[in-house]
Amino acid sequence: MTARGRAVDEAALIKGASTGFTVLIIGELLSPLASGLNATLGLFWLSLVGAAGFVVAGTRVGIARRPAIHGALAALAALALTVPLRLIAGGPITDQAYALFVSAVFGMVVGAIAGRGAGRLRDTRHD
């Protein structure tokens, strides 16, 4: 049995983006602490936090018929919510454009995988 909602569940997308945004911001704020605890952990911290935030955003699929697309959009929305804060803290957007592009691609891939997994899990529970 598959979900019979819209291709993208707007309410779940907003919830997912908001929760993913929270994970991304808290993780980035804890980055200096992680670097101080262990240099190796500090190197990988932002990548781990990014993956966690995108997974959290992508798994909130609700009743979306296309959970992979829904997950990718939720992860991208979570990243988009961080852009104004990055601009305030980090200077001009031209210096951050490449990092934002790579993060967006990474977020869409991770969000799509998480959304697809969450959608399959949701559908198997309803069978």
Tab-separated table of C-alpha atoms in Angstrom:
chain	number	residue	atom	x	y	z
A	1	MET	CA	0.000	0.000	0.000
A	2	THR	CA	1.305	3.457	-0.814
A	3	ALA	CA	0.445	6.850	0.568
A	4	ARG	CA	-2.436	8.598	-1.157
A	5	GLY	CA	-1.571	12.181	-0.290
A	6	ARG	CA	-0.012	14.825	-2.469
A	7	ALA	CA	3.399	14.362	-4.035
A	8	VAL	CA	4.803	16.568	-1.261
A	9	ASP	CA	3.151	16.972	2.141
A	10	GLU	CA	3.560	20.702	2.810
A	11	ALA	CA	2.959	20.539	6.563
A	12	ALA	CA	5.474	17.722	7.002
A	13	LEU	CA	7.944	19.573	4.780
A	14	ILE	CA	7.784	22.637	7.009
A	15	LYS	CA	8.155	20.518	10.152
A	16	GLY	CA	11.073	18.634	8.662
A	17	ALA	CA	12.822	21.789	7.473
A	18	SER	CA	12.365	23.426	10.870
A	19	THR	CA	13.702	20.422	12.771
A	20	GLY	CA	16.608	19.989	10.347
A	21	PHE	CA	17.416	23.700	10.676
A	22	THR	CA	17.516	23.337	14.463
A	23	VAL	CA	19.927	20.397	14.223
A	24	LEU	CA	22.150	22.298	11.774
A	25	ILE	CA	22.309	25.444	13.905
A	26	ILE	CA	22.904	23.691	17.226
A	27	GLY	CA	25.544	21.506	15.595
A	28	GLU	CA	27.343	24.471	14.055
A	29	LEU	CA	27.278	26.311	17.369
A	30	LEU	CA	28.864	23.262	19.050
A	31	SER	CA	31.621	23.063	16.425
A	32	PRO	CA	34.242	24.935	18.508
A	33	LEU	CA	33.565	22.606	21.434
A	34	ALA	CA	33.978	19.525	19.228
A	35	SER	CA	37.227	20.889	17.817
A	36	GLY	CA	38.478	21.595	21.310
A	37	LEU	CA	37.719	18.081	22.511
A	38	ASN	CA	39.367	16.245	19.646
A	39	ALA	CA	41.072	17.634	16.549
A	40	THR	CA	39.937	14.714	14.381
A	41	LEU	CA	36.356	15.066	15.560
A	42	GLY	CA	36.563	18.779	14.760
A	43	LEU	CA	37.543	18.011	11.166
A	44	PHE	CA	34.489	15.870	10.566
A	45	TRP	CA	32.033	17.616	12.877
A	46	LEU	CA	30.296	19.874	10.357
A	47	SER	CA	29.912	17.032	7.858
A	48	LEU	CA	28.379	14.809	10.530
A	49	VAL	CA	26.080	17.591	11.701
A	50	GLY	CA	25.071	18.343	8.123
A	51	ALA	CA	24.247	14.694	7.461
A	52	ALA	CA	22.287	14.454	10.723
A	53	GLY	CA	20.323	17.625	9.996
A	54	PHE	CA	19.491	16.502	6.469
A	55	VAL	CA	18.434	13.045	7.655
A	56	VAL	CA	16.187	14.555	10.327
A	57	ALA	CA	14.634	16.890	7.760
A	58	GLY	CA	14.253	14.183	5.118
A	59	THR	CA	12.588	11.582	7.321
A	60	ARG	CA	9.537	13.727	8.071
A	61	VAL	CA	7.606	12.555	5.014
A	62	GLY	CA	4.068	12.626	6.377
A	63	ILE	CA	1.683	11.414	3.670
A	64	ALA	CA	3.813	12.439	0.686
A	65	ARG	CA	3.425	10.176	-2.347
A	66	ARG	CA	6.992	10.961	-3.472
A	67	PRO	CA	8.991	10.652	-0.236
A	68	ALA	CA	12.398	10.896	-1.946
A	69	ILE	CA	11.521	14.220	-3.578
A	70	HIS	CA	9.871	15.357	-0.363
A	71	GLY	CA	12.997	14.473	1.662
A	72	ALA	CA	15.294	16.284	-0.761
A	73	LEU	CA	13.132	19.416	-0.640
A	74	ALA	CA	12.921	19.338	3.167
A	75	ALA	CA	16.706	19.041	3.475
A	76	LEU	CA	17.207	21.856	0.977
A	77	ALA	CA	14.715	24.020	2.894
A	78	ALA	CA	16.580	23.332	6.155
A	79	LEU	CA	19.801	24.504	4.517
A	80	ALA	CA	18.068	27.535	3.000
A	81	LEU	CA	16.955	28.617	6.471
A	82	THR	CA	20.614	28.776	7.559
A	83	VAL	CA	21.694	31.097	4.712
A	84	PRO	CA	20.742	34.412	6.384
A	85	LEU	CA	22.646	33.412	9.520
A	86	ARG	CA	25.656	32.391	7.450
A	87	LEU	CA	25.609	35.778	5.735
A	88	ILE	CA	25.481	37.609	9.041
A	89	ALA	CA	28.300	35.566	10.550
A	90	GLY	CA	30.499	34.806	7.579
A	91	GLY	CA	30.770	37.748	5.243
A	92	PRO	CA	29.853	38.029	1.571
A	93	ILE	CA	27.922	35.316	-0.215
A	94	THR	CA	30.530	35.107	-3.000
A	95	ASP	CA	33.015	33.643	-0.507
A	96	GLN	CA	30.486	31.021	0.581
A	97	ALA	CA	28.842	30.197	-2.759
A	98	TYR	CA	30.834	27.014	-3.403
A	99	ALA	CA	30.304	25.700	0.135
A	100	LEU	CA	26.571	26.400	-0.106
A	101	PHE	CA	26.363	24.651	-3.477
A	102	VAL	CA	28.172	21.550	-2.182
A	103	SER	CA	26.006	21.554	0.958
A	104	ALA	CA	22.848	21.855	-1.156
A	105	VAL	CA	23.796	18.903	-3.360
A	106	PHE	CA	24.835	16.835	-0.318
A	107	GLY	CA	21.611	17.787	1.459
A	108	MET	CA	19.394	16.843	-1.465
A	109	VAL	CA	21.086	13.452	-1.853
A	110	VAL	CA	20.984	12.652	1.871
A	111	GLY	CA	17.431	14.001	2.225
A	112	ALA	CA	16.236	11.944	-0.748
A	113	ILE	CA	17.762	8.758	0.659
A	114	ALA	CA	16.312	9.451	4.114
A	115	GLY	CA	12.915	10.322	2.641
A	116	ARG	CA	12.815	7.193	0.535
A	117	GLY	CA	13.708	5.061	3.533
A	118	ALA	CA	11.113	6.758	5.711
A	119	GLY	CA	8.492	6.378	2.981
A	120	ARG	CA	9.188	2.663	2.621
A	121	LEU	CA	9.051	2.196	6.369
A	122	ARG	CA	5.762	4.115	6.512
A	123	ASP	CA	4.267	2.066	3.681
A	124	THR	CA	5.269	-1.277	5.197
A	125	ARG	CA	3.626	-0.350	8.483
A	126	HIS	CA	0.348	0.325	6.680
A	127	ASP	CA	0.283	-2.978	4.761
